Tab-separated table of C-alpha atoms in Angstrom:
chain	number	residue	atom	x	y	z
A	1	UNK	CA	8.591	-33.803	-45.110
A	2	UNK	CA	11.966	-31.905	-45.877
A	3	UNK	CA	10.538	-30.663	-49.508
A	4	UNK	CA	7.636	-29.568	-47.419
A	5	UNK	CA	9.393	-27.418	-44.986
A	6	UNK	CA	9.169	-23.684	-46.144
A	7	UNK	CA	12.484	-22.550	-44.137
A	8	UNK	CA	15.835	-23.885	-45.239
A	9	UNK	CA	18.635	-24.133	-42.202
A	10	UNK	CA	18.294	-24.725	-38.489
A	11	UNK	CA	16.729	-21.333	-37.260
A	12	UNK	CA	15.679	-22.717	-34.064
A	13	UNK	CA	19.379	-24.164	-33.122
A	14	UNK	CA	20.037	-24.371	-29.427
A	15	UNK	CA	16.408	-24.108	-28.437
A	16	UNK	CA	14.321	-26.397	-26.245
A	17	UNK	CA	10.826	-27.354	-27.474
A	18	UNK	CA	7.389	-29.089	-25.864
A	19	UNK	CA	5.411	-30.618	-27.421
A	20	UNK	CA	2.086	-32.238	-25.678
A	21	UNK	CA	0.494	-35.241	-27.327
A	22	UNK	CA	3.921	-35.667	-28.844
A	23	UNK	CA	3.608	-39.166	-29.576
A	24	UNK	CA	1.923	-39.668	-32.874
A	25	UNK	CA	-0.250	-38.051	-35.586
A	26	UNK	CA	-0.147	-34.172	-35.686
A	27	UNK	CA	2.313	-33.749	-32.693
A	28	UNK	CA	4.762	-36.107	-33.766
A	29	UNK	CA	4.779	-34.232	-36.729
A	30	UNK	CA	5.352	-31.205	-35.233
A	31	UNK	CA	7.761	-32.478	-33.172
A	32	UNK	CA	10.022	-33.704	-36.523
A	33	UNK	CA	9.558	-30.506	-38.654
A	34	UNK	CA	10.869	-29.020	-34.694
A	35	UNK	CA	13.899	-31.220	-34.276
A	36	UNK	CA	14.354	-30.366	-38.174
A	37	UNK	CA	14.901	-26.502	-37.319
A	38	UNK	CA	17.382	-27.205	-35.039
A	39	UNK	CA	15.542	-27.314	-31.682
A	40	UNK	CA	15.532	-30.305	-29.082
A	41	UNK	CA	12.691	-31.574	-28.388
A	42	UNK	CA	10.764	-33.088	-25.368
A	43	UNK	CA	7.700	-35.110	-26.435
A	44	UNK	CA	5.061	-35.080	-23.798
A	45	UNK	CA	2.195	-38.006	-23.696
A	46	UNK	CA	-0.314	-39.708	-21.643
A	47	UNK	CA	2.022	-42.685	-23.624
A	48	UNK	CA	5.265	-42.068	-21.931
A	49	UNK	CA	7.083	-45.314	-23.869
A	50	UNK	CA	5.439	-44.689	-26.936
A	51	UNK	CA	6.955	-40.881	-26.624
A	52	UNK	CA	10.101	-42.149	-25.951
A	53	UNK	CA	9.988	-44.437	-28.747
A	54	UNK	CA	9.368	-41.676	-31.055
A	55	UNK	CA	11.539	-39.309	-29.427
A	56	UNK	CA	13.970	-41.589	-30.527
A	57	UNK	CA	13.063	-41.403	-33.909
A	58	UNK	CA	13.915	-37.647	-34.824
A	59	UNK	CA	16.244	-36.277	-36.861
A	60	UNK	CA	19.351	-35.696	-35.332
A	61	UNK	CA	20.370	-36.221	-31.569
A	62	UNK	CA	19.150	-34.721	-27.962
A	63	UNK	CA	15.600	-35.193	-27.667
A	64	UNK	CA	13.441	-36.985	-24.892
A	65	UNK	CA	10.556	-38.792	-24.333
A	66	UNK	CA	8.171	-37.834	-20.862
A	67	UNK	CA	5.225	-39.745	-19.418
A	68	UNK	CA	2.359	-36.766	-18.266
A	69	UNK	CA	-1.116	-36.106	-17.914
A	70	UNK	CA	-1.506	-32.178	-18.719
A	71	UNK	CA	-4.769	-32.408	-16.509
A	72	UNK	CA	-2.766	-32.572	-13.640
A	73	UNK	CA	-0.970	-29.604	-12.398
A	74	UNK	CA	1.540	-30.804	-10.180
A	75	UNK	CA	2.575	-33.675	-12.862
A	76	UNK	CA	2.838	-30.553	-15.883
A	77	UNK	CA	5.290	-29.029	-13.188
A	78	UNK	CA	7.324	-32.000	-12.347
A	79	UNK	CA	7.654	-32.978	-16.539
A	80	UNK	CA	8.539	-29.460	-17.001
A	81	UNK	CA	11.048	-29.130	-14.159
A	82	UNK	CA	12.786	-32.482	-15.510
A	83	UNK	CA	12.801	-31.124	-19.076
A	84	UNK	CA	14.599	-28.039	-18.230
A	85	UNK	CA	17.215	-29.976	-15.914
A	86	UNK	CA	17.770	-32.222	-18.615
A	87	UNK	CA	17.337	-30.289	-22.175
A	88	UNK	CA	17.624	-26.744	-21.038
A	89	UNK	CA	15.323	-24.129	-20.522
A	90	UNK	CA	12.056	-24.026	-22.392
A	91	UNK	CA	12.126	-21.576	-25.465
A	92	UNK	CA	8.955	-23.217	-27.038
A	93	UNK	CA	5.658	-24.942	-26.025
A	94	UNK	CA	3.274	-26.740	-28.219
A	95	UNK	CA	-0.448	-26.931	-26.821
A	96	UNK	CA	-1.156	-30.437	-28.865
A	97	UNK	CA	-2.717	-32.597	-25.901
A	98	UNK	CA	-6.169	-33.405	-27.020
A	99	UNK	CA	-9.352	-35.502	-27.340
A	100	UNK	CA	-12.489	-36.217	-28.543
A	101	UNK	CA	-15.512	-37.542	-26.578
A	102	UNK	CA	-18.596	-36.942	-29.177
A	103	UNK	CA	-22.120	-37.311	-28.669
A	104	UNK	CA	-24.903	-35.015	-29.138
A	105	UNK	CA	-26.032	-32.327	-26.274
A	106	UNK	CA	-28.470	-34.127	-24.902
A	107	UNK	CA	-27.084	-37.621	-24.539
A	108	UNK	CA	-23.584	-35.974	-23.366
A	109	UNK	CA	-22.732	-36.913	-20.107
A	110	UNK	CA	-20.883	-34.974	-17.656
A	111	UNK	CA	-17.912	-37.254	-17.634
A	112	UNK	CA	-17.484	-36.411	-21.465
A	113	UNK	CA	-17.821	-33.079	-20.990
A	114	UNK	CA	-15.576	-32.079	-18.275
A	115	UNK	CA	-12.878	-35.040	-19.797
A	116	UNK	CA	-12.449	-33.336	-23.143
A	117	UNK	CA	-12.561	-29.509	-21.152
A	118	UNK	CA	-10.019	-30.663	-19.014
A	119	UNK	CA	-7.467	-32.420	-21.498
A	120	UNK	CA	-7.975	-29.673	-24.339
A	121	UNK	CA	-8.368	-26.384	-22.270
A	122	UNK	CA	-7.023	-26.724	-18.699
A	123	UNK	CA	-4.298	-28.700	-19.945
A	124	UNK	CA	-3.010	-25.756	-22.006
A	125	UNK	CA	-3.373	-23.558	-19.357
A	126	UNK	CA	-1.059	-25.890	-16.806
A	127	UNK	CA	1.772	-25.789	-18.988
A	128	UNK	CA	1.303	-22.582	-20.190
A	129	UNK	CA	1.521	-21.480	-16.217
A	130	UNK	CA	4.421	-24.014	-15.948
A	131	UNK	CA	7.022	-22.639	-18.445
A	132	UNK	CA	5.581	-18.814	-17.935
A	133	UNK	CA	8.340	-17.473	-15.527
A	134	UNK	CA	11.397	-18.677	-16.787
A	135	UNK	CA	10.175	-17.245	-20.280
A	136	UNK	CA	9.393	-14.225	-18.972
A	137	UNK	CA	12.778	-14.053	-17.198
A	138	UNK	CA	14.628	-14.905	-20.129
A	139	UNK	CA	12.295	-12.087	-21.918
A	140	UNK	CA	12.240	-15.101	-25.281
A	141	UNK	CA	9.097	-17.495	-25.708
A	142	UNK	CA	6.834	-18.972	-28.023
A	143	UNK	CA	3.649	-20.527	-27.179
A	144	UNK	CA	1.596	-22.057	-29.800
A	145	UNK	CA	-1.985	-23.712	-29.453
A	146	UNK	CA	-3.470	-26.466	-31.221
A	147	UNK	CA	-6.850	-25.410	-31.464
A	148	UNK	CA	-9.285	-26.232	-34.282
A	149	UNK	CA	-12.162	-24.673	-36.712
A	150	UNK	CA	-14.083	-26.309	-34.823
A	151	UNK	CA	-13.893	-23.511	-32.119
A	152	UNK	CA	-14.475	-20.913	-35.188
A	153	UNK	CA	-17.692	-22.591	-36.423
A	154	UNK	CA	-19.000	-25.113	-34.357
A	155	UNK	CA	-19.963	-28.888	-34.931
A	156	UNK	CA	-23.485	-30.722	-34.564
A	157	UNK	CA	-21.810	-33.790	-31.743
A	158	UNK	CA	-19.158	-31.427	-30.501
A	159	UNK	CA	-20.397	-28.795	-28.198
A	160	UNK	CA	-17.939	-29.872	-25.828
A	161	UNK	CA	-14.876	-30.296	-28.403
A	162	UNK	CA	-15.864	-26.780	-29.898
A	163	UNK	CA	-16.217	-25.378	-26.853
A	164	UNK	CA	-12.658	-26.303	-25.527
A	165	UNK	CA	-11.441	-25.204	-28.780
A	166	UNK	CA	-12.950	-21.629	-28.727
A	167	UNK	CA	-11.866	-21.094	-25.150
A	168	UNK	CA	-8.312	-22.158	-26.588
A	169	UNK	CA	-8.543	-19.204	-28.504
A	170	UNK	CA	-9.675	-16.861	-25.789
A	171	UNK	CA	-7.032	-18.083	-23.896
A	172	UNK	CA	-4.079	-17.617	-26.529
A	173	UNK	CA	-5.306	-14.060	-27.283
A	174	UNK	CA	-5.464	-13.102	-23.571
A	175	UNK	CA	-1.546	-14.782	-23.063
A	176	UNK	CA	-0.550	-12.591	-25.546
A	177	UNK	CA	-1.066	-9.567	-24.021
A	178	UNK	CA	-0.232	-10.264	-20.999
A	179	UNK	CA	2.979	-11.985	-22.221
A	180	UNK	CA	3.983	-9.606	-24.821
A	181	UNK	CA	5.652	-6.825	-23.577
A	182	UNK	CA	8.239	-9.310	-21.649
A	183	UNK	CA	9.469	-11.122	-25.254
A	184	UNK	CA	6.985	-14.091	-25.118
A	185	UNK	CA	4.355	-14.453	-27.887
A	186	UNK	CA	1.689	-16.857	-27.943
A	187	UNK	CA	-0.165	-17.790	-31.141
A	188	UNK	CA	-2.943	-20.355	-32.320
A	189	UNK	CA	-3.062	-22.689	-34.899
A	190	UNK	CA	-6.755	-23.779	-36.108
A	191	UNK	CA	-6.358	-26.848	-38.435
A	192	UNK	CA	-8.935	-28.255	-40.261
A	193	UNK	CA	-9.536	-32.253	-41.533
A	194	UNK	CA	-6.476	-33.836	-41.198
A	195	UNK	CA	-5.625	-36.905	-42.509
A	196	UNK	CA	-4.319	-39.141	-39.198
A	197	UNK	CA	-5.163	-42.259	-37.808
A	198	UNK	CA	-8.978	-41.129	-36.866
A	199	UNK	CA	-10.172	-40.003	-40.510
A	200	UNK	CA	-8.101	-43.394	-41.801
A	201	UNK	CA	-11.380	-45.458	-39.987
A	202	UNK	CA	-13.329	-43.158	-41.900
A	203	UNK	CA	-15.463	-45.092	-45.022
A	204	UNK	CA	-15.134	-43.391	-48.225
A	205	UNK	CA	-18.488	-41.578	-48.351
A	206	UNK	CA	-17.655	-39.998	-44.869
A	207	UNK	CA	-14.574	-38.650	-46.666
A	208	UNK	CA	-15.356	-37.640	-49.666
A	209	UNK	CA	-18.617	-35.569	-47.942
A	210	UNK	CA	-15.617	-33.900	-46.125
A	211	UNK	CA	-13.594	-32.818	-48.522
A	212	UNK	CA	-16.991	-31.663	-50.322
A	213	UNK	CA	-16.729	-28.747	-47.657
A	214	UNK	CA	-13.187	-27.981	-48.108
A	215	UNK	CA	-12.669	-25.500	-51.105
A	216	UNK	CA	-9.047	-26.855	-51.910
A	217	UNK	CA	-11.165	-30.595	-52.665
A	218	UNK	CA	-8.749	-32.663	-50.434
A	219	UNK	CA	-7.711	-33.423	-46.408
A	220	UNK	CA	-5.024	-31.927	-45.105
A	221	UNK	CA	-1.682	-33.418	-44.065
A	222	UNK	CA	0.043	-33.308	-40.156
A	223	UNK	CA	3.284	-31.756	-42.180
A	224	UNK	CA	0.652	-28.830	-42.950
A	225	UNK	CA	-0.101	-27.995	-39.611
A	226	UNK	CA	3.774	-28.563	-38.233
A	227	UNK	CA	5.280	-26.500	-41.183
A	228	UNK	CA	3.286	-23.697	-39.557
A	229	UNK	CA	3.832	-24.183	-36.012
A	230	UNK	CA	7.976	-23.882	-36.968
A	231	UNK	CA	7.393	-20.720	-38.764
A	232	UNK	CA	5.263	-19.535	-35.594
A	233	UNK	CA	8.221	-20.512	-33.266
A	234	UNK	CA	10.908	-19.190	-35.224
A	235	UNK	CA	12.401	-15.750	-36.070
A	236	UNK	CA	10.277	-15.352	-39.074
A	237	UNK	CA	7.366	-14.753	-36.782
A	238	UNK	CA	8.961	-12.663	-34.352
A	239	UNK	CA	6.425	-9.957	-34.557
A	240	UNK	CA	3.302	-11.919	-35.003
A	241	UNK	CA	1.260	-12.624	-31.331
A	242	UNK	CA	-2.179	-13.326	-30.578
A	243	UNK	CA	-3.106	-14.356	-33.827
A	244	UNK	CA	-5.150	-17.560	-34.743
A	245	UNK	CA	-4.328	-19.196	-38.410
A	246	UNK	CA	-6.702	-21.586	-39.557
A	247	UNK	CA	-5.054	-24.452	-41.932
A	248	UNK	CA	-7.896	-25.784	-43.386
A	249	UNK	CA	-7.681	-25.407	-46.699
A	250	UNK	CA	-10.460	-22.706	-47.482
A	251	UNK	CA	-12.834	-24.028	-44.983
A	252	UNK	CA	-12.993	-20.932	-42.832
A	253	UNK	CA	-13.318	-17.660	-44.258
């Protein structure tokens, strides 16, 4: 993923990263191309030993697995509290922590509703709320949400999954401003088909009608996504807030 990486050097040396749903797929990812800038990283998951395995598994030295459920307030605090005690304080957050429960409106239940709200919108906004203050007292943040085009343009089987990802971007836009004038940006990322470990239990036909909608004619890769997440957290972007980019290749216009 090196080649991959558009910014030579370790621009985010000394920093302290989180990363929710840190574990595998996109936020493992995100957590490498992270640790690759320089920053150590704490890898927050539902999985705690499967976040310290890959924790363990970064380049370089000084990063940490945690067990946590971002649905629950108190826990986000705790992780959080342990993370700074142990890593230092919290320069950057990574929304990640998300799910899927589809079905179509009328055969949703409220269970998958209210699961997929809570994980993918509420849990933003607990550890948003957790690392807030000492940010703003340090007057240096980054917050960046992992949000979807799915909360741009909808989805037949996902009102509850687009839904959680549009309020994502509500909720990054509305951070910003509040958050700006004390050093702390927030930003969103909206990715598009992504090859991981879902779309690999895809068949072929489901694929290929996928990339049929995707202008650049192919999935995109988790180093995609995390190339743009350490631009977004690093000095490059340091007057960019409130803004939502969609990697997607084409899909959204």
């Amino acid at each position: 993923m090196t080649k991959e990486t558009p910014v030579e050097g370790k621009e985010l040396e000394g920093q302290v990263a989180v990363v929710t749903g840190g574990a595998r797929g996109i936020g493992l990812a995100i957590a490498q191309a992270l640790a690759e800038g320089g920053a150590r990283v704490a890898l927050v998951d539902v999985d705690g030993p499967e976040a310290m395995a890959s924790a363990a598994q970064l380049p370089s030295t000084g990063h940490k697995g945690y067990a946590g459920d971002v649905t629950e307030s108190r826990e986000v605090v705790s992780v959080v509290e342990r993370v700074e005690a142990e890593l230092g304080p919290v320069a950057i957050l990574v929304n990640n922590a998300g799910i899927t429960r589809d079905n179509l409106l009328l055969r949703m239940t409220e269970e998958e509703w209210d699961l997929v709200l809570a994980v993918n919108l509420k849990g933003a906004f607990n550890t948003t709320k957790a690392v807030t203050r000492g940010m703003m007292k340090r007057r240096q943040g980054a917050i960046i949400n992992i949000a979807s085009v799915i909360g741009l343009m909808g989805n037949a089987g996902q009102t509850n999954y687009a839904a959680s990802k549009a309020g994502l971007l509500g909720f990054t836009k509305s951070v910003a401003r509040e958050l700006a004038s004390r050093g702390v940006r927030c930003n969103a990322i909206a990715p598009g088909f992504i090859k991981t470990a879902m779309t690999d239990k895809l068949s072929p036909d489901v694929v290929e009608g996928l990339k049929s909608q995707i202008p650049m004619g192919t999935l995109g890769e988790p180093h995609h996504v995390a190339n743009v997440v350490r631009f977004l957290a690093g000095p490059g972007a340091a007057y960019i807030t409130g803004q939502v980019i969609a990697v997607d290749g084409g899909m959204v216009m």
